[in-house]
Amino acid sequence: MVDWSGGNDRGPKPTKDAIWACVAANGYAEDPVYLRNRQVAEDWIIATLTEMRDAGHRVLVGFDLCFAYPEGFATQIVGSEDTLALWDWFAVRVTDSPAGNNRFDLAGEINALLPGTGPFWFNGLQRDIAHLPRKGTMRQDHGLPEKRAADLAVKGSFSPWQLAGAGAVGGQVIMGLPTLSRLRHRFGADLSVWPFQPADAQIVLAETYFSMLPDLVATDPHPIRDASQVAVYARAFSALPPDELARLMAVDPTPQGWVLGAGEAETLKASRPPALQPPPLRNDCFAMPQGAHWTPVDAALTHLRTQLTPIARTEELTTAQAAGRILAGNVTAHRSHPPAPNAAVDGYGFAGPAPEGVNTMPLVTGRAAAGQPYAGAVPAGHAIRILTGANLPDGVDTVVLQEDVRATDTKVAFHGPLKKGANARRAGEDMTAGSVIMPARHKLTPADIATISATGVGSVQVHRRLRVGVLSTGDELRPAGDAANEGQIYDANRPMLCAVAARWGYDVVDLGIAPDDRPALRQILDDAAPRCDVILTSGGASAGDEDHMSALLEGTGSLALWRIAMKPGRPLALGMWQGAPVFGLPGNPVAAMVCALIFARPALRVMAGGTWATPEGYLVPAGFAKSKKAGRREYLRARIEDGHAAVFPSEGSGRVSGLGWATGLVELGDDALDIATGDPVRFIPFGSFDL
């Protein structure tokens, strides 16, 4: 949705009565984009539509702009009621720049072509313009209707003949039709104009009015009404079911066009975004090909990577709240950074370059500081006191460093040469308005929050935190802090895995300890499935008599019992329980931790909406000697001592203390190896697993 304007450049700071735009899909809107003038706006629209077209999206572009004039006008100008030809006529004759345009003069020239006085009126300039009356009552005998049928269908609409004044739309029509014409020709067959052409192209332009939903606009939180309007209407139209939108567009084409949504305020108010629910994982998503016996680690990882998809829903958060969350879509810059050319140092600004030798320049009165721009222009050959971060005034493109000058209250002197643009930052040299500054599926860091905020983006679409249930199984387990007899052990896996999942940024659901009782375990899983997106269990992940988790998953037809060719680890029971993926990890704490890091971490990240994560490791000299057979991968608890990878003395999966001793893992590949002290080995620090 685009709210157009007929005025001149509105400056770098977002303000009212300017051009605003907003992109929405399925009822969810991005932050409104401030576009300071028509040249910036047209570039942004072209870039946005090109990106969407190339991505295969269909796009409805709604302009708060009359697409046509009342009946008879086009015939007198271009010889027929061909609205699109009239657009081209205006595109040839309108001159426009950020500083000014010829809309009032052109209106006077058009009036001169028509009988009587008018129809255009309201000269907004101090000088008189021939044939352009200042008051509507001065018009007579021009023979054209005041409004179109489309205008009469919307309460409070203005006539396109009034060029200026409160609520007037005539100026923005004259200044908007050339842009519409250029969009038509640029996108060719990929674009159509409703209702003059069938709405079957990939991009469809349509006229709408932003005065039909005042109640919703009034409750929108954005402080600038124009921004609220584009956001409200983008959400409303994008949330319409396809059949409803088709019904709204099912009008007979007329030369004067129609307003999309006219008379349908209640329909637009009732449109609501659907709850975004990604498709569920297939019941056989963990099934390995038939004949797989011992599964290599890389084969298991490849299978997970190709079969898993995001399952976390999405929500909109303010940028300040979004650290640690995963983006559900690309983030585009609302404005350039820096938004205007500015000084990189404290010093004196002037129009460069400065020639070799002594340069002496008179100083203008005043200075430019960050947040306090200089209002005037600096004449050629003059300089101005300027501070770091201040916008460069008109007439300034170069800054000489304060330490390199001698200055009085009226003059400044320094040695050249100094090239043009020295010590000055270009507008947008860091980021440009409309460009993608953060990709979808990226997990936001504090530094990312700074990057996004610097371009004015106030909110982002992110995935909700993945809800990860953690369950331990076994009659022998007791919670830490409870009494335990000699036949019982304390549960280390559940608090460990809860801490790991929380460290990864997920919402942890502690499911407690399940007894070796199949009906009881079934009830726990039944209760957990609606509350959890994913369930991590430990113990019961093989085919023994007491391995009830594997038995229950087998009963759903989803069990995949992977015998992973790795140490520690081996059995992984994976399946689906009432739509929730279940990762059955080994019962030994070391094996449970290693399998969680190697398999659960990248899998959960994808299901949370992120990218597949491969841990970063690096080669270091071995501080140990070891021989291993071919056929399985080994992960040794290790830490760096004196520049070498030292490994924990025992490789037993039950030696929990080795996890606290280690700072990472040494990964030994699938082939046979004879490692001598000093040989290079791959060390993966726990930090590479986001711990």
XYZ file of C-alpha atoms in Angstrom:
691
model
C 0.000 0.000 0.000
C 1.330 3.425 -0.991
C 0.161 6.802 0.333
C 1.255 9.255 -2.375
C 2.059 12.953 -2.065
C 2.209 15.903 -4.437
C 4.562 17.982 -2.299
C 8.300 18.524 -2.435
C 11.037 16.683 -0.523
C 10.014 16.272 3.134
C 13.510 15.833 4.590
C 15.311 12.920 6.216
C 13.128 12.689 9.350
C 9.869 10.718 8.983
C 6.949 13.134 9.008
C 3.281 13.485 8.077
C 1.930 14.539 4.673
C 4.713 12.569 2.994
C 4.906 9.358 0.989
C 4.574 6.209 3.087
C 4.443 2.578 2.003
C 3.871 -0.746 3.718
C 4.312 -4.381 2.642
C 2.088 -7.102 4.115
C 1.367 -10.770 3.487
C -1.359 -12.939 4.996
C -2.447 -10.101 7.260
C 1.001 -9.484 8.756
C 2.575 -6.125 7.933
C 6.164 -5.015 7.952
C 6.920 -1.610 9.473
C 5.764 1.319 7.317
C 8.500 2.826 5.149
C 9.023 6.591 4.992
C 9.929 7.840 1.505
C 11.020 11.463 1.581
C 10.256 12.354 -2.040
C 8.807 10.863 -5.230
C 12.190 9.981 -6.688
C 13.126 7.925 -3.624
C 9.643 6.410 -3.554
C 9.698 5.343 -7.200
C 13.118 3.733 -6.790
C 11.927 1.892 -3.664
C 8.743 0.675 -5.361
C 10.672 -0.588 -8.391
C 13.232 -2.384 -6.214
C 10.523 -3.926 -4.022
C 8.372 -5.100 -6.931
C 11.401 -6.475 -8.773
C 12.439 -8.493 -5.727
C 8.911 -9.840 -5.234
C 8.443 -10.636 -8.913
C 11.746 -12.482 -9.099
C 10.780 -14.448 -5.973
C 7.579 -15.604 -7.703
C 5.125 -13.653 -5.537
C 1.886 -12.134 -6.816
C 1.574 -8.541 -5.644
C -1.374 -6.184 -5.259
C -0.153 -2.575 -5.165
C -2.749 -0.197 -3.781
C -2.266 3.557 -4.292
C -4.226 6.214 -2.395
C -4.369 8.105 -5.661
C -7.066 8.743 -8.284
C -6.193 6.658 -11.330
C -8.566 8.586 -13.623
C -10.432 11.886 -14.042
C -14.193 12.473 -14.415
C -15.807 11.481 -17.712
C -14.891 13.557 -20.745
C -11.524 14.888 -19.582
C -9.380 12.228 -21.261
C -11.254 12.643 -24.533
C -10.468 16.374 -24.624
C -6.773 15.732 -23.843
C -5.844 12.529 -25.745
C -8.860 12.103 -28.039
C -10.518 9.152 -26.241
C -11.433 7.886 -22.778
C -8.176 5.916 -22.673
C -6.995 6.361 -19.092
C -3.660 4.624 -19.625
C -2.877 6.838 -22.622
C -3.643 9.820 -20.393
C -1.041 8.526 -17.914
C 1.559 8.548 -20.691
C 0.510 12.083 -21.687
C 1.194 13.346 -18.168
C 4.497 11.424 -17.977
C 5.806 13.405 -20.961
C 4.779 16.816 -19.602
C 5.339 16.673 -15.833
C 8.731 17.880 -14.603
C 9.679 16.866 -11.091
C 12.617 17.078 -8.698
C 12.978 16.962 -4.907
C 13.062 20.756 -4.858
C 10.021 21.512 -7.014
C 7.670 20.558 -9.836
C 5.410 22.109 -12.465
C 2.023 20.788 -11.336
C 0.406 24.231 -10.974
C 1.777 25.548 -14.280
C 0.735 22.366 -16.096
C -2.774 22.628 -14.645
C -3.023 26.173 -16.004
C -1.856 24.974 -19.425
C -4.479 22.205 -19.397
C -7.228 24.666 -18.420
C -6.225 26.788 -21.403
C -6.936 23.840 -23.712
C -10.500 23.447 -22.425
C -13.574 25.640 -22.767
C -14.551 28.083 -20.033
C -12.548 28.538 -16.833
C -11.228 25.454 -15.071
C -11.670 22.647 -14.214
C -8.405 22.762 -12.179
C -8.246 25.316 -9.355
C -6.300 26.442 -6.264
C -3.016 27.997 -7.232
C -0.719 27.131 -4.314
C 2.042 29.524 -5.404
C 2.417 33.230 -4.577
C 2.756 34.218 -8.214
C -0.303 34.225 -10.460
C -0.591 31.495 -13.099
C -2.533 32.127 -16.271
C -5.808 30.208 -16.547
C -5.511 28.733 -13.024
C -8.049 30.284 -10.642
C -7.286 30.481 -6.946
C -10.867 29.691 -5.909
C -13.241 27.010 -7.089
C -16.071 29.558 -7.335
C -14.166 31.355 -10.086
C -14.579 28.400 -12.459
C -17.340 28.281 -15.078
C -18.456 26.575 -18.296
C -15.682 23.965 -18.443
C -18.334 21.276 -18.905
C -16.781 18.490 -16.816
C -18.260 16.668 -13.800
C -16.802 17.491 -10.371
C -16.298 13.840 -9.391
C -16.316 10.317 -10.821
C -18.836 7.668 -9.827
C -15.970 6.015 -7.933
C -15.441 9.187 -5.875
C -19.140 9.431 -5.035
C -19.034 5.853 -3.677
C -16.599 6.850 -0.918
C -17.757 9.207 1.799
C -15.596 12.287 2.179
C -13.760 11.962 -1.142
C -12.310 15.081 -2.780
C -12.507 16.216 -6.370
C -9.324 15.672 -8.415
C -9.648 19.235 -9.747
C -8.620 20.841 -6.425
C -4.817 21.060 -6.476
C -4.039 22.199 -2.928
C -5.560 22.934 0.455
C -6.626 20.674 3.313
C -7.507 17.193 2.029
C -6.937 18.087 -1.625
C -5.856 15.261 -3.947
C -5.472 17.023 -7.308
C -1.767 17.789 -6.928
C -0.828 14.242 -6.002
C -2.826 12.904 -8.968
C -0.859 15.007 -11.445
C 2.394 14.000 -9.746
C 1.396 10.344 -9.420
C 0.192 9.455 -12.904
C 3.711 9.733 -14.431
C 5.029 7.241 -11.858
C 2.177 4.840 -12.653
C 2.958 5.191 -16.356
C 6.640 4.374 -15.808
C 5.776 1.350 -13.662
C 3.522 0.022 -16.446
C 6.228 0.299 -19.058
C 9.011 -0.988 -16.819
C 7.244 -4.225 -15.825
C 5.424 -4.773 -19.134
C 3.389 -7.973 -19.327
C 4.163 -8.744 -15.663
C 1.890 -5.861 -14.593
C -1.748 -4.952 -15.148
C -3.900 -2.029 -13.988
C -7.241 -2.837 -12.367
C -10.009 -2.373 -13.416
C -8.858 -1.163 -16.832
C -7.136 -4.491 -17.461
C -7.777 -8.021 -16.121
C -6.195 -8.561 -12.709
C -4.353 -11.688 -13.837
C -0.776 -10.366 -14.082
C 1.864 -11.094 -11.449
C 1.713 -7.441 -10.313
C -1.620 -5.606 -10.188
C -1.978 -1.865 -9.586
C -5.220 -0.690 -7.999
C -6.653 2.561 -6.698
C -7.914 2.662 -3.126
C -8.826 5.269 -0.524
C -7.318 5.352 2.955
C -10.398 6.994 4.490
C -12.599 3.893 4.707
C -11.298 2.485 8.030
C -10.911 5.490 10.360
C -11.551 3.457 13.530
C -8.730 1.008 12.806
C -6.356 3.793 11.804
C -7.111 5.653 15.044
C -6.127 2.636 17.145
C -2.896 1.869 15.258
C 0.120 2.618 17.494
C 2.223 4.499 14.920
C 2.409 8.199 15.838
C 2.138 9.351 12.199
C -1.320 8.883 10.693
C -0.054 8.355 7.128
C 2.098 5.455 8.353
C -0.832 3.961 10.261
C -3.008 4.134 7.154
C -0.676 2.157 4.910
C -0.126 -0.442 7.646
C -3.846 -0.866 8.390
C -4.819 -1.184 4.734
C -1.909 -3.481 3.872
C -2.913 -5.803 6.716
C -6.605 -5.671 5.779
C -6.246 -6.371 2.053
C -3.554 -9.032 2.481
C -5.688 -10.885 5.044
C -8.686 -11.178 2.708
C -9.426 -14.744 1.580
C -8.850 -15.126 -2.172
C -12.556 -15.443 -2.930
C -13.339 -12.235 -1.028
C -10.621 -10.289 -2.823
C -11.875 -11.668 -6.147
C -15.389 -10.508 -5.260
C -14.147 -6.991 -4.474
C -12.349 -6.875 -7.827
C -15.307 -8.215 -9.830
C -16.446 -4.844 -11.235
C -17.201 -3.844 -14.789
C -14.277 -1.909 -16.305
C -15.076 1.750 -16.959
C -12.841 4.525 -18.301
C -13.113 6.298 -14.938
C -12.011 3.261 -12.937
C -13.091 2.243 -9.449
C -11.872 2.372 -5.871
C -10.886 -1.058 -4.562
C -12.857 -1.686 -1.382
C -15.423 1.079 -1.938
C -18.503 0.242 0.108
C -16.751 -2.734 1.687
C -15.493 -1.225 4.944
C -17.103 -3.970 7.041
C -15.482 -6.655 4.886
C -12.073 -5.058 5.381
C -12.630 -4.638 9.117
C -13.537 -8.301 9.426
C -10.434 -9.541 7.638
C -8.013 -11.070 10.095
C -4.646 -12.736 9.585
C -4.799 -16.511 9.849
C -2.846 -18.142 12.624
C 0.410 -19.054 10.939
C 0.817 -22.802 11.395
C 3.602 -24.411 9.382
C 2.759 -27.778 7.858
C 3.346 -30.696 10.240
C 6.238 -33.049 9.716
C 5.398 -36.268 7.917
C 5.020 -39.365 10.093
C 7.884 -41.054 8.213
C 10.286 -38.094 8.267
C 12.836 -40.044 10.346
C 12.685 -43.267 8.339
C 16.015 -44.335 6.849
C 16.190 -46.221 3.531
C 15.613 -49.962 3.762
C 18.765 -51.959 4.359
C 20.389 -49.289 6.554
C 22.040 -51.108 9.468
C 24.819 -49.000 10.927
C 24.167 -45.387 9.967
C 27.199 -43.116 9.478
C 26.993 -39.786 11.271
C 27.072 -37.776 8.025
C 24.269 -39.891 6.522
C 22.112 -39.331 9.603
C 22.765 -35.582 9.532
C 22.005 -35.376 5.814
C 18.733 -37.221 6.348
C 17.655 -34.820 9.096
C 18.686 -31.821 7.052
C 16.633 -32.857 4.022
C 13.549 -34.055 5.905
C 13.002 -31.425 8.600
C 11.212 -28.103 8.094
C 10.253 -25.189 10.373
C 7.332 -25.944 12.686
C 7.395 -22.864 14.961
C 4.657 -20.300 14.393
C 5.412 -16.623 13.859
C 4.689 -13.399 15.700
C 5.561 -9.716 15.448
C 7.885 -8.215 18.069
C 9.410 -4.819 18.522
C 13.007 -4.802 17.372
C 14.185 -4.156 20.918
C 12.496 -7.394 22.088
C 13.756 -9.590 19.257
C 17.311 -10.486 20.326
C 17.809 -14.235 20.273
C 14.779 -14.784 18.039
C 14.803 -16.206 14.509
C 13.559 -14.031 11.647
C 10.490 -15.313 9.801
C 11.192 -13.061 6.804
C 13.749 -10.697 5.349
C 14.225 -7.345 7.072
C 14.530 -4.375 4.724
C 15.928 -0.987 5.667
C 13.236 1.642 6.181
C 15.657 4.411 5.425
C 19.278 4.690 4.434
C 22.087 4.733 6.958
C 23.379 7.296 7.271
C 20.198 9.022 6.079
C 22.076 12.082 4.854
C 25.688 12.983 4.042
C 27.463 13.828 7.297
C 30.809 14.691 8.818
C 33.101 11.880 9.947
C 35.258 14.196 12.109
C 35.163 17.490 13.951
C 36.488 20.223 11.696
C 35.467 22.664 8.990
C 33.295 21.871 5.974
C 33.495 23.363 2.502
C 33.056 22.446 -1.172
C 36.075 20.377 -2.175
C 38.593 19.664 -3.447
C 41.182 21.934 -1.835
C 44.289 22.586 -3.981
C 47.856 22.080 -2.830
C 49.308 24.829 -0.672
C 47.745 27.164 1.853
C 43.957 27.455 1.674
C 42.243 30.322 3.508
C 38.460 30.573 3.649
C 36.016 32.932 5.366
C 33.695 31.270 7.899
C 29.927 31.576 7.729
C 28.123 32.426 10.943
C 26.855 29.420 12.839
C 27.804 25.788 12.878
C 26.476 22.308 12.041
C 26.177 19.711 14.814
C 24.581 16.279 15.124
C 20.870 16.834 15.571
C 21.289 20.574 14.920
C 21.690 20.965 11.143
C 22.712 24.253 9.592
C 19.642 25.752 7.971
C 21.304 27.705 5.193
C 23.707 27.016 2.355
C 27.462 27.558 2.507
C 28.613 29.762 -0.410
C 31.415 28.569 -2.641
C 34.821 29.418 -1.231
C 33.445 29.605 2.335
C 33.673 27.124 5.201
C 31.572 26.271 8.237
C 32.371 24.850 11.663
C 31.055 21.265 11.698
C 31.027 18.504 14.306
C 31.148 14.727 13.937
C 27.835 13.276 12.790
C 26.372 16.578 11.631
C 24.551 16.616 8.291
C 26.598 18.337 5.601
C 24.895 21.651 4.754
C 24.145 22.545 1.161
C 27.398 23.602 -0.455
C 29.566 21.279 1.674
C 31.004 17.937 0.582
C 34.442 17.906 2.268
C 35.671 18.302 5.844
C 39.156 19.253 6.983
C 40.205 17.814 10.329
C 40.107 20.254 13.242
C 43.697 19.419 14.194
C 44.918 20.419 10.725
C 43.662 24.023 10.731
C 44.277 27.412 12.260
C 41.045 29.304 12.824
C 39.703 32.598 14.097
C 36.093 33.591 14.555
C 35.930 34.654 10.913
C 38.497 32.626 8.944
C 40.086 29.193 8.704
C 43.425 28.234 7.090
C 44.927 24.841 6.295
C 47.369 23.134 3.952
C 46.119 21.246 0.889
C 45.713 19.174 -1.082
C 42.494 17.632 0.213
C 40.373 15.567 -2.136
C 36.658 16.111 -2.569
C 34.647 14.017 -0.124
C 37.462 13.717 2.438
C 36.287 13.035 6.011
C 32.648 12.911 4.862
C 30.224 10.009 4.847
C 27.884 9.492 1.920
C 24.160 9.006 2.501
C 23.423 5.293 2.458
C 27.068 4.237 2.319
C 26.321 1.702 5.072
C 22.766 0.626 4.191
C 20.257 1.883 1.611
C 16.508 2.225 2.032
C 14.622 -0.793 0.710
C 17.625 -3.123 0.728
C 17.588 -6.432 2.615
C 19.734 -5.931 5.709
C 18.954 -9.199 7.497
C 17.848 -12.487 5.875
C 15.020 -14.755 6.919
C 15.990 -17.683 9.179
C 18.765 -15.633 10.799
C 19.015 -15.710 14.597
C 19.249 -12.145 15.830
C 22.206 -11.052 17.937
C 22.522 -7.802 19.915
C 24.644 -6.466 17.044
C 21.817 -7.306 14.608
C 19.393 -5.344 16.779
C 21.651 -2.310 16.389
C 21.836 -2.795 12.623
C 18.060 -3.085 12.231
C 17.298 -0.194 14.589
C 19.746 2.092 12.785
C 17.531 2.011 9.690
C 14.363 2.813 11.651
C 12.780 -0.659 11.610
C 10.679 -0.767 14.764
C 9.294 -4.302 14.622
C 10.101 -7.615 12.927
C 8.358 -10.886 12.140
C 10.012 -13.691 14.072
C 9.334 -17.309 14.888
C 7.957 -17.975 18.322
C 10.333 -19.750 20.646
C 10.330 -23.482 20.067
C 8.731 -25.305 23.000
C 11.038 -28.179 23.900
C 9.817 -30.825 26.313
C 12.481 -32.757 28.242
C 11.702 -36.157 29.777
C 13.810 -38.763 31.548
C 12.653 -42.388 31.741
C 13.472 -45.175 34.180
C 12.360 -46.523 37.568
C 15.919 -46.142 38.843
C 15.936 -42.337 38.520
C 15.395 -39.856 41.341
C 15.448 -36.037 41.174
C 18.515 -34.411 42.672
C 17.795 -33.426 46.270
C 15.480 -36.387 46.941
C 16.477 -39.408 48.975
C 17.822 -42.345 46.919
C 18.609 -45.938 47.865
C 21.483 -48.023 46.559
C 19.439 -49.243 43.599
C 18.610 -45.727 42.430
C 20.608 -42.977 40.752
C 20.090 -39.260 40.467
C 18.725 -37.926 37.202
C 21.495 -35.943 35.498
C 20.141 -35.994 31.937
C 16.929 -34.018 32.411
C 18.432 -30.951 34.162
C 21.372 -31.101 31.725
C 19.143 -31.187 28.639
C 16.802 -28.550 30.092
C 19.798 -26.269 30.557
C 21.066 -26.999 27.048
C 17.676 -26.245 25.438
C 17.344 -23.038 27.451
C 20.869 -22.010 26.405
C 19.822 -22.487 22.788
C 16.991 -20.001 23.319
C 14.003 -22.345 23.491
C 11.116 -22.437 25.954
C 11.735 -25.509 28.112
C 8.890 -27.695 29.323
C 10.161 -29.961 32.122
C 8.197 -33.217 31.758
C 9.776 -34.844 34.788
C 10.691 -38.533 35.154
C 8.587 -41.291 33.592
C 8.482 -44.725 35.255
C 9.103 -47.978 33.388
C 5.386 -48.290 32.861
C 4.032 -48.115 29.327
C 0.543 -46.729 30.114
C 2.052 -44.088 32.397
C 4.560 -43.072 29.741
C 1.779 -42.920 27.152
C -0.201 -40.574 29.389
C 2.819 -38.315 29.894
C 3.358 -38.104 26.133
C -0.353 -37.450 25.542
C -0.253 -34.570 28.010
C 3.011 -33.234 26.589
C 2.161 -33.196 22.874
C -0.189 -30.151 22.961
C 2.302 -28.209 25.113
C 5.480 -29.035 23.205
C 6.694 -28.533 19.659
C 9.468 -31.111 20.161
C 10.125 -33.693 22.881
C 13.607 -34.788 23.981
C 13.741 -37.985 26.014
C 16.658 -39.927 27.428
C 16.686 -43.626 28.185
C 14.487 -46.273 26.583
C 15.982 -45.635 23.152
C 16.823 -49.188 22.122
C 14.932 -52.464 21.809
C 15.199 -53.964 25.317
C 12.354 -55.186 27.480
C 12.171 -51.940 29.460
C 12.654 -49.601 26.497
C 9.044 -48.437 26.484
C 9.715 -45.252 24.502
C 10.791 -47.234 21.451
C 7.825 -49.547 21.857
C 5.313 -46.686 22.028
C 6.792 -44.905 19.013
C 6.756 -48.183 17.110
C 3.047 -48.370 17.828
C 2.494 -45.064 16.011
C 4.198 -46.407 12.895
C 6.724 -43.585 13.057
C 9.612 -45.226 14.926
C 13.037 -45.000 13.355
C 15.611 -46.742 15.526
C 18.922 -45.453 14.278
C 22.050 -47.402 15.140
C 24.489 -44.547 14.660
C 28.059 -45.524 13.858
C 29.522 -43.296 16.543
C 30.948 -43.385 20.047
C 29.447 -42.405 22.408
C 25.865 -42.656 21.230
C 24.660 -45.416 18.954
C 20.909 -45.862 19.589
C 18.651 -42.960 18.667
C 14.906 -43.530 18.717
C 13.076 -40.959 16.608
C 9.399 -40.713 15.872
C 6.229 -38.633 16.030
C 3.735 -38.465 18.887
C 0.466 -36.721 18.023
C 2.326 -34.446 15.614
C 5.230 -33.664 17.921
C 8.674 -34.951 16.874
C 10.339 -37.095 19.537
C 14.109 -37.477 19.886
C 14.886 -40.504 22.063
C 18.462 -40.002 23.278
C 20.669 -42.609 24.985
C 20.398 -42.955 28.746
C 24.088 -42.508 29.584
C 24.699 -38.796 30.311
C 27.793 -38.415 28.121
C 26.105 -40.159 25.190
C 22.943 -38.093 25.720
C 24.925 -34.853 25.676
C 27.006 -35.747 22.611
C 23.938 -36.909 20.642
C 22.102 -33.727 21.645
C 24.974 -31.575 20.381
C 25.544 -33.486 17.139
C 21.932 -34.288 16.142
C 19.366 -32.432 18.239
C 21.025 -29.013 17.982
C 20.859 -28.625 14.171
C 17.479 -30.382 13.999
C 15.875 -28.138 16.616
C 17.322 -25.052 14.967
C 15.674 -25.920 11.639
C 12.345 -26.697 13.319
C 12.606 -23.379 15.186
C 12.769 -21.599 11.808
C 16.538 -21.190 11.554
C 19.242 -22.440 9.243
C 21.024 -25.763 9.572
C 23.932 -25.335 11.985
C 27.277 -27.071 11.457
C 29.696 -26.572 14.360
C 32.980 -24.818 13.622
C 36.114 -26.730 14.607
C 39.807 -26.191 14.089
C 42.938 -28.322 13.940
C 45.211 -28.446 16.977
C 48.081 -30.762 17.947
C 46.949 -33.840 19.835
C 48.028 -34.031 23.444
C 47.324 -37.769 23.451
C 47.978 -40.967 21.500
C 45.184 -43.287 20.325
C 44.345 -45.991 17.801
C 40.818 -46.531 16.463
C 39.231 -48.937 14.032
C 37.395 -47.981 10.884
C 33.607 -47.854 10.740
C 32.541 -45.342 13.350
C 33.134 -41.748 14.373
C 34.337 -40.946 17.867
C 33.862 -37.853 19.995
C 36.273 -37.434 22.905
C 35.758 -34.973 25.747
C 38.686 -32.598 25.508
C 40.137 -29.263 26.446
C 43.124 -27.190 25.330
C 46.189 -27.450 27.549
C 49.456 -25.784 26.526
C 48.215 -25.444 22.958
C 47.373 -29.159 22.658
C 44.065 -31.049 22.799
C 44.056 -33.071 26.025
C 41.339 -35.736 26.380
C 39.538 -36.986 29.473
C 41.284 -40.105 30.808
C 38.157 -42.299 30.594
C 35.980 -42.697 27.504
C 33.119 -44.303 29.453
C 29.678 -42.801 28.806
C 28.802 -42.897 32.476
C 31.679 -40.630 33.589
C 29.637 -37.447 33.917
C 32.505 -35.491 35.480
C 34.275 -35.492 32.118
C 31.600 -33.156 30.721
C 32.406 -30.504 33.292
C 36.145 -31.035 32.834
C 35.984 -30.598 29.047
C 35.669 -27.374 27.057
C 34.853 -29.128 23.786
C 35.041 -32.336 21.781
C 37.758 -33.886 19.659
C 36.179 -35.422 16.563
C 37.866 -38.489 15.063
C 36.612 -39.420 11.579
C 35.081 -42.677 10.364
C 38.326 -44.150 9.000
C 40.944 -46.117 10.953
C 43.401 -43.827 12.701
C 46.662 -44.082 14.582
C 47.133 -40.772 16.353
C 50.463 -39.837 17.901
C 51.042 -36.923 20.224
C 51.432 -33.800 18.134
C 49.333 -35.052 15.177
C 46.616 -32.577 14.099
C 43.106 -33.389 15.344
C 39.828 -31.505 14.988
C 38.768 -29.747 18.181
C 35.208 -28.393 18.413
C 34.789 -26.006 21.363
C 31.488 -26.131 23.210
C 30.991 -22.520 22.123
C 30.555 -23.791 18.553
C 27.531 -25.718 19.849
C 26.096 -22.474 21.292
C 26.864 -23.545 24.863
